Short mmCIF file of C-alpha atoms and ligand atoms in Angstrom, two decimals:
data_model
loop_
_atom_site.label_atom_id
_atom_site.label_comp_id
_atom_site.label_asym_id
_atom_site.label_seq_id
_atom_site.Cartn_x
_atom_site.Cartn_y
_atom_site.Cartn_z
CA MET B 1 190.35 80.35 105.56
CA TYR B 2 189.46 79.71 109.18
CA LEU B 3 187.61 82.48 111.01
CA LYS B 4 190.40 82.62 113.58
CA ASP B 5 192.71 83.73 110.74
CA LEU B 6 190.17 86.00 109.04
CA GLY B 7 189.41 87.69 112.39
CA GLU B 8 186.30 89.46 113.63
CA PHE B 9 186.80 92.50 111.42
CA GLY B 10 187.69 90.40 108.37
CA LEU B 11 184.32 88.67 108.73
CA ILE B 12 182.50 91.98 109.15
CA ASP B 13 184.21 93.26 105.96
CA GLN B 14 183.08 90.10 104.14
CA ILE B 15 179.47 90.75 105.19
CA LYS B 16 179.73 94.46 104.34
CA ASP B 17 181.16 93.66 100.91
CA ARG B 18 178.14 91.49 100.01
CA PHE B 19 175.85 94.47 100.61
CA LYS B 20 178.02 97.16 99.03
CA ASN B 21 175.68 97.66 96.06
CA MET B 22 172.58 98.19 98.17
CA VAL B 23 172.56 101.88 98.97
CA VAL B 24 169.73 103.92 100.48
CA ALA B 25 170.17 107.70 100.34
CA GLY B 26 171.11 109.18 103.70
CA VAL B 27 171.43 105.84 105.47
CA GLU B 28 174.82 105.00 107.01
CA GLY B 29 175.34 101.28 107.64
CA ILE B 30 178.16 99.07 108.85
CA GLY B 31 181.31 100.71 110.23
CA ASP B 32 180.44 103.07 113.05
CA ASP B 33 179.16 102.51 116.59
CA CYS B 34 175.61 102.85 115.24
CA ALA B 35 173.88 102.89 111.89
CA VAL B 36 172.20 106.19 111.01
CA ILE B 37 168.66 106.35 109.55
CA PRO B 38 167.33 109.83 108.69
CA ILE B 39 163.99 110.87 110.21
CA ASP B 40 163.80 114.14 108.27
CA ASN B 41 166.25 116.80 107.09
CA THR B 42 167.36 117.71 110.57
CA ARG B 43 167.13 114.58 112.74
CA SER B 44 168.10 110.90 112.56
CA TYR B 45 167.69 107.65 114.43
CA VAL B 46 170.84 105.77 115.34
CA VAL B 47 170.62 101.98 115.77
CA THR B 48 173.00 99.47 117.31
CA THR B 49 172.95 95.87 118.52
CA ASP B 50 175.28 93.99 120.86
CA MET B 51 175.25 90.44 122.10
CA LEU B 52 176.38 89.06 125.46
CA VAL B 53 177.21 85.35 125.42
CA GLU B 54 177.66 83.30 128.59
CA GLY B 55 181.25 82.18 129.05
CA LYS B 56 182.52 84.80 126.58
CA HIS B 57 181.08 88.10 127.77
CA PHE B 58 179.96 87.09 131.24
CA LEU B 59 180.38 84.28 133.75
CA LEU B 60 176.99 83.33 135.15
CA ASP B 61 178.32 82.65 138.64
CA LYS B 62 180.31 85.91 138.77
CA ILE B 63 177.58 88.42 137.92
CA SER B 64 174.21 88.91 139.59
CA PRO B 65 171.14 88.73 137.32
CA GLY B 66 170.39 92.40 138.10
CA GLU B 67 173.88 93.46 137.02
CA LEU B 68 173.63 91.34 133.88
CA GLY B 69 170.35 93.01 132.94
CA TYR B 70 171.86 96.43 133.58
CA LYS B 71 175.05 95.66 131.66
CA SER B 72 173.21 94.20 128.64
CA LEU B 73 171.52 97.54 128.06
CA ALA B 74 174.51 99.64 129.18
CA VAL B 75 176.88 98.34 126.49
CA ASN B 76 174.33 99.25 123.81
CA ILE B 77 173.48 102.65 125.27
CA SER B 78 177.20 103.36 125.29
CA ASP B 79 177.26 103.00 121.47
CA VAL B 80 174.23 105.30 121.11
CA ALA B 81 175.79 107.99 123.33
CA SER B 82 179.09 107.76 121.45
CA MET B 83 177.27 109.02 118.33
CA GLY B 84 176.10 112.09 120.29
CA ALA B 85 172.56 110.66 120.40
CA THR B 86 169.89 110.38 123.10
CA PRO B 87 168.83 106.75 123.74
CA ARG B 88 165.05 106.33 123.25
CA PHE B 89 164.07 102.67 122.68
CA SER B 90 165.42 99.15 123.14
CA LEU B 91 164.58 95.59 122.07
CA LEU B 92 165.63 92.63 124.22
CA SER B 93 166.19 89.09 122.92
CA LEU B 94 166.87 86.34 125.42
CA SER B 95 168.04 82.77 125.02
CA VAL B 96 167.90 81.46 128.58
CA HIS B 97 168.42 78.10 130.29
CA LYS B 98 165.27 76.10 130.97
CA GLU B 99 166.66 75.59 134.48
CA SER B 100 166.80 79.35 135.13
CA THR B 101 164.24 80.46 137.70
CA SER B 102 161.55 83.10 137.34
CA GLU B 103 163.24 84.86 140.31
CA TRP B 104 166.50 85.03 138.30
CA CYS B 105 164.60 86.51 135.33
CA GLU B 106 162.76 88.96 137.59
CA GLU B 107 166.09 90.26 138.94
CA PHE B 108 167.52 90.44 135.40
CA ILE B 109 164.55 92.52 134.21
CA LYS B 110 164.81 94.72 137.31
CA GLY B 111 168.42 95.56 136.42
CA TYR B 112 167.50 96.17 132.76
CA HIS B 113 164.58 98.36 133.86
CA LYS B 114 166.75 100.34 136.30
CA LEU B 115 168.97 101.68 133.52
CA SER B 116 165.97 102.10 131.18
CA ALA B 117 164.22 104.21 133.82
CA GLU B 118 167.35 106.30 134.51
CA HIS B 119 167.31 107.50 130.89
CA ASN B 120 163.63 107.03 130.02
CA ILE B 121 164.39 104.34 127.42
CA LEU B 122 161.30 102.41 126.40
CA LEU B 123 161.55 98.64 125.84
CA ILE B 124 159.49 98.10 122.67
CA GLY B 125 159.99 94.39 121.91
CA GLY B 126 162.38 91.47 121.60
CA ASP B 127 162.39 87.69 121.33
CA THR B 128 162.58 84.80 123.81
CA THR B 129 163.84 81.24 123.44
CA ALA B 130 165.44 78.45 125.48
CA ALA B 131 169.22 77.98 125.34
CA ASP B 132 168.80 74.16 125.52
CA SER B 133 172.28 72.74 126.14
CA GLY B 134 174.05 75.84 124.80
CA HIS B 135 175.15 79.03 126.44
CA MET B 136 172.79 81.75 127.57
CA THR B 137 172.74 84.64 125.08
CA ILE B 138 171.37 88.14 125.49
CA SER B 139 170.99 90.36 122.45
CA VAL B 140 169.93 93.98 122.78
CA THR B 141 169.13 96.51 120.09
CA ALA B 142 169.12 100.17 121.07
CA ILE B 143 167.71 103.11 119.14
CA GLY B 144 168.64 106.73 119.75
CA GLU B 145 167.68 110.08 118.29
CA VAL B 146 169.98 112.93 117.34
CA GLU B 147 170.09 116.27 115.53
CA ASN B 148 172.07 115.61 112.34
CA ILE B 149 174.54 118.40 113.08
CA ASN B 150 175.40 116.72 116.41
CA ILE B 151 176.21 113.25 115.04
CA LYS B 152 179.77 112.21 115.88
CA ARG B 153 181.41 109.56 113.76
CA ARG B 154 184.66 107.60 113.78
CA ASN B 155 185.80 109.13 110.46
CA ALA B 156 186.26 112.75 111.52
CA ALA B 157 189.72 112.83 113.10
CA LYS B 158 192.13 115.43 111.69
CA VAL B 159 195.93 115.59 111.83
CA ASP B 160 197.12 117.40 115.00
CA ASP B 161 193.84 116.73 116.87
CA ILE B 162 194.36 115.78 120.50
CA ILE B 163 193.19 112.26 121.36
CA ALA B 164 191.34 112.19 124.67
CA VAL B 165 189.29 109.90 126.91
CA ASN B 166 186.85 110.79 129.67
CA THR B 167 187.33 107.78 131.98
CA LEU B 168 190.06 105.94 133.83
CA LEU B 169 191.12 102.94 131.75
CA GLY B 170 191.57 99.27 132.55
CA ASP B 171 189.59 98.70 135.76
CA SER B 172 186.98 96.52 134.05
CA SER B 173 189.49 94.18 132.43
CA LEU B 174 191.55 94.11 135.63
CA ALA B 175 188.46 92.91 137.55
CA LEU B 176 187.91 90.20 134.93
CA ARG B 177 191.53 89.00 135.11
CA MET B 178 191.38 88.89 138.90
CA MET B 179 188.13 86.92 138.79
CA LEU B 180 189.57 84.45 136.29
CA GLU B 181 192.65 83.99 138.50
CA GLY B 182 190.47 83.33 141.54
CA LEU B 183 191.54 86.52 143.35
CA THR B 184 189.22 88.55 145.56
CA VAL B 185 188.00 91.60 143.68
CA GLU B 186 187.04 94.70 145.67
CA PRO B 187 183.38 95.72 145.05
CA SER B 188 184.19 99.08 143.41
CA LEU B 189 186.38 97.33 140.84
CA MET B 190 183.84 94.55 140.33
CA ALA B 191 181.13 97.14 139.64
CA LYS B 192 183.24 98.63 136.82
CA HIS B 193 183.11 95.25 135.09
CA ASN B 194 179.65 94.01 136.01
CA ALA B 195 177.65 97.25 135.89
CA PRO B 196 179.44 99.85 133.72
CA SER B 197 177.87 103.32 133.52
CA PRO B 198 177.37 104.43 129.93
CA CYS B 199 178.39 108.07 129.31
CA VAL B 200 174.96 109.21 128.14
CA LYS B 201 175.00 112.83 129.32
CA ASP B 202 178.63 113.17 128.24
CA GLY B 203 178.11 111.77 124.73
CA ILE B 204 175.14 114.05 124.09
CA TRP B 205 177.16 117.04 125.38
CA PHE B 206 180.25 116.28 123.27
CA GLY B 207 177.92 115.83 120.29
CA THR B 208 177.04 119.52 120.47
CA LYS B 209 180.70 120.59 120.45
CA GLU B 210 182.19 121.49 117.09
CA SER B 211 185.72 121.09 118.43
CA VAL B 212 185.10 117.33 118.87
CA GLY B 213 185.98 115.51 115.64
CA ALA B 214 185.79 111.72 115.84
CA MET B 215 184.12 109.96 118.76
CA MET B 216 183.47 106.33 119.70
CA ASP B 217 183.02 104.33 122.87
CA ILE B 218 185.85 102.25 124.31
CA SER B 219 184.71 98.64 124.11
CA ASP B 220 187.65 96.61 122.78
CA GLY B 221 190.50 98.66 124.30
CA ILE B 222 192.22 101.85 123.13
CA SER B 223 194.76 99.94 121.00
CA SER B 224 191.98 98.47 118.84
CA ASP B 225 189.54 101.34 119.06
CA ILE B 226 191.98 104.09 117.98
CA ARG B 227 192.73 101.99 114.88
CA HIS B 228 189.08 102.20 113.84
CA ILE B 229 189.25 105.99 114.08
CA CYS B 230 192.55 106.09 112.15
CA ASN B 231 191.41 103.66 109.42
CA LEU B 232 188.16 105.53 108.82
CA SER B 233 189.72 109.01 109.08
CA GLY B 234 192.79 108.18 106.95
CA CYS B 235 195.32 109.16 109.59
CA GLY B 236 197.71 107.79 112.18
CA ALA B 237 198.11 108.33 115.91
CA THR B 238 200.71 108.63 118.61
CA ILE B 239 199.59 107.53 122.07
CA PHE B 240 201.65 108.65 125.07
CA THR B 241 201.56 105.63 127.35
CA HIS B 242 202.52 107.66 130.45
CA ALA B 243 199.38 109.77 129.91
CA LEU B 244 196.94 106.84 130.01
CA PRO B 245 194.75 107.49 133.06
CA SER B 246 194.36 104.58 135.48
CA SER B 247 193.09 104.09 139.01
CA ASP B 248 195.35 103.72 142.06
CA ALA B 249 193.81 100.26 142.51
CA LEU B 250 195.00 99.22 139.06
CA LYS B 251 198.50 100.62 139.57
CA GLN B 252 198.83 98.91 142.93
CA ARG B 253 197.50 95.55 141.74
CA CYS B 254 199.81 95.57 138.71
CA ARG B 255 202.81 96.28 140.96
CA GLU B 256 201.84 93.48 143.37
CA MET B 257 201.18 90.90 140.65
CA ASN B 258 203.93 92.08 138.29
CA TRP B 259 201.30 92.56 135.58
CA ASN B 260 201.78 94.92 132.63
CA GLU B 261 199.52 97.96 133.15
CA TYR B 262 199.15 98.42 129.40
CA ASP B 263 197.49 95.00 129.09
CA PHE B 264 194.59 96.65 130.90
CA THR B 265 194.75 100.35 129.99
CA LEU B 266 195.52 99.80 126.30
CA SER B 267 194.31 96.31 125.41
CA GLY B 268 191.84 95.45 128.14
CA GLY B 269 188.55 96.81 126.85
CA GLU B 270 185.04 97.13 128.27
CA ASP B 271 185.82 100.56 129.73
CA TYR B 272 182.75 102.11 128.06
CA GLY B 273 184.12 105.64 128.32
CA LEU B 274 184.42 107.86 125.26
CA LEU B 275 187.45 108.07 122.98
CA MET B 276 187.52 111.26 120.96
CA THR B 277 189.69 113.59 118.93
CA ILE B 278 189.61 117.30 119.66
CA ASN B 279 190.85 120.34 117.75
CA SER B 280 194.09 121.15 119.62
CA SER B 281 193.47 124.92 119.76
CA LYS B 282 190.11 124.29 121.48
CA PHE B 283 191.20 121.49 123.82
CA GLU B 284 191.90 123.56 126.95
CA SER B 285 188.64 125.51 126.75
CA LEU B 286 186.63 122.31 126.16
CA LYS B 287 188.38 120.66 129.11
CA ARG B 288 187.44 123.61 131.34
CA GLU B 289 183.84 123.66 130.13
CA TYR B 290 183.29 119.88 130.51
CA PHE B 291 181.50 118.75 133.67
CA GLY B 292 183.65 115.58 133.83
CA THR B 293 187.38 114.98 133.39
CA LEU B 294 189.07 114.96 130.02
CA TYR B 295 192.41 113.14 129.79
CA PRO B 296 194.62 113.90 126.76
CA ILE B 297 196.40 110.65 125.77
CA GLY B 298 197.86 111.35 122.35
CA VAL B 299 197.78 113.14 119.05
CA ILE B 300 196.51 112.39 115.54
CA THR B 301 199.33 112.17 112.98
CA SER B 302 199.64 111.95 109.20
CA GLY B 303 200.32 108.53 107.66
CA CYS B 304 198.50 105.49 108.98
CA GLU B 305 200.70 104.16 111.77
CA VAL B 306 199.59 103.96 115.40
CA GLN B 307 202.56 104.23 117.72
CA TYR B 308 202.97 104.17 121.47
CA ILE B 309 205.62 106.36 123.11
CA ASN B 310 206.61 106.28 126.77
CA SER B 311 207.89 109.11 128.98
CA GLU B 312 211.45 108.46 127.76
CA CYS B 313 210.28 108.88 124.14
CA LYS B 314 210.84 105.16 123.52
CA THR B 315 208.42 103.13 121.40
CA VAL B 316 206.34 100.63 123.34
CA THR B 317 205.05 97.57 121.48
CA GLN B 318 201.55 96.66 122.42
CA LYS B 319 199.23 93.84 121.52
CA LEU B 320 195.85 94.69 120.02
CA GLY B 321 192.69 94.80 122.09
CA PHE B 322 189.85 92.32 122.18
CA ASN B 323 189.03 90.36 119.02
CA HIS B 324 186.25 87.78 119.22
CA PHE B 325 188.11 85.19 117.13
P1 ADP I 401 180.97 98.14 118.65
O1 ADP I 401 182.17 97.57 119.36
O2 ADP I 401 180.91 99.62 118.66
O3 ADP I 401 179.67 97.49 119.08
P2 ADP I 401 181.65 96.39 116.54
O4 ADP I 401 183.15 96.39 116.55
O5 ADP I 401 180.92 95.29 117.21
O6 ADP I 401 181.15 97.79 117.11
O7 ADP I 401 181.14 96.46 115.06
C1 ADP I 401 181.74 97.33 114.12
C2 ADP I 401 180.74 97.61 113.01
O8 ADP I 401 180.44 96.40 112.33
C3 ADP I 401 179.40 98.16 113.49
O9 ADP I 401 178.97 99.14 112.57
C4 ADP I 401 178.49 96.95 113.47
O10 ADP I 401 177.13 97.30 113.25
C5 ADP I 401 179.04 96.14 112.31
N1 ADP I 401 178.82 94.68 112.47
C6 ADP I 401 179.36 93.85 113.40
N2 ADP I 401 178.96 92.58 113.20
C7 ADP I 401 178.15 92.59 112.12
C8 ADP I 401 177.39 91.59 111.41
N3 ADP I 401 177.41 90.32 111.79
N4 ADP I 401 176.66 91.99 110.35
C9 ADP I 401 176.63 93.28 109.96
N5 ADP I 401 177.31 94.26 110.56
C10 ADP I 401 178.07 93.94 111.64
MG1 MG I 402 181.20 100.99 120.14
#
């Protein structure tokens, strides 16, 4: 079978299956935003790795080296925070063009250091090689630390939980589409794509809240990401499409270009906010207590179906979010 038919998650399942008999007590491996490795009875490390490949995850002439450095760490820190953990360490592996300049690398490291310094994340190692004729690749591993009782996983959604996000959706993928179509992208929109802010403080805070069930970061788009929560929690979901929060810029651009808003808010990806499920009786008090904005976008249901309902109670069909194959 070709990988394009097997799909990204089919391949991951194939890899996971090969290792299914190797179990280490207390260690949680493939499946969540991070792996969990116990430190002692009360605390754990969480570990994640994400790759950014030129041409696929970034366009070298459309992102500054500083932004690329920042983003490479940000997408990993986002996974750490989504587990309720505090980011502590990172490793950086670079496969760069021989023709790249030391000034380019200096700016890249400056951007990477900026985010590291913001959260006191120590760079403890990595690897460096030349990309030869291939594409530039950046691979980052991030390690966080968390009290075991505060770990949030994808498998903890319960029927009747409210599904919520803490960011506006779609701006990042809108900026990408505009770039690819040669349109001028306003700087605020561009920044959402090129230098996303990981929800570190937010993730750690939600981690301490018992009313939060499942949590993950939004990297592939709500339509894909909610499926991970449903599959691992053994439930379904109804998403109210009229409740998906989006910026005025996105609404306006979609009207002008006759683009489908849901292609960005539901299937766009790279939002790097948090997607979570919250006990419905506690939702209002959590919303009041939260220092950011919590947007309810749906409800967890029994069964396994994910459906999308608009303001007229009609079902909306929606394509899945980002899949690498
Ligand atoms: P995220 O979008 O949060 O980074 P992914 O969708 O990339 O998560 O990955 C889903 C899960 O599969 C994670 O637990 C990740 O560690 C695991 N995974 C992805 N690719 C591989 C691989 N090549 N080998 C082992 N595990 C993998
Ligand atoms: Mg993730």
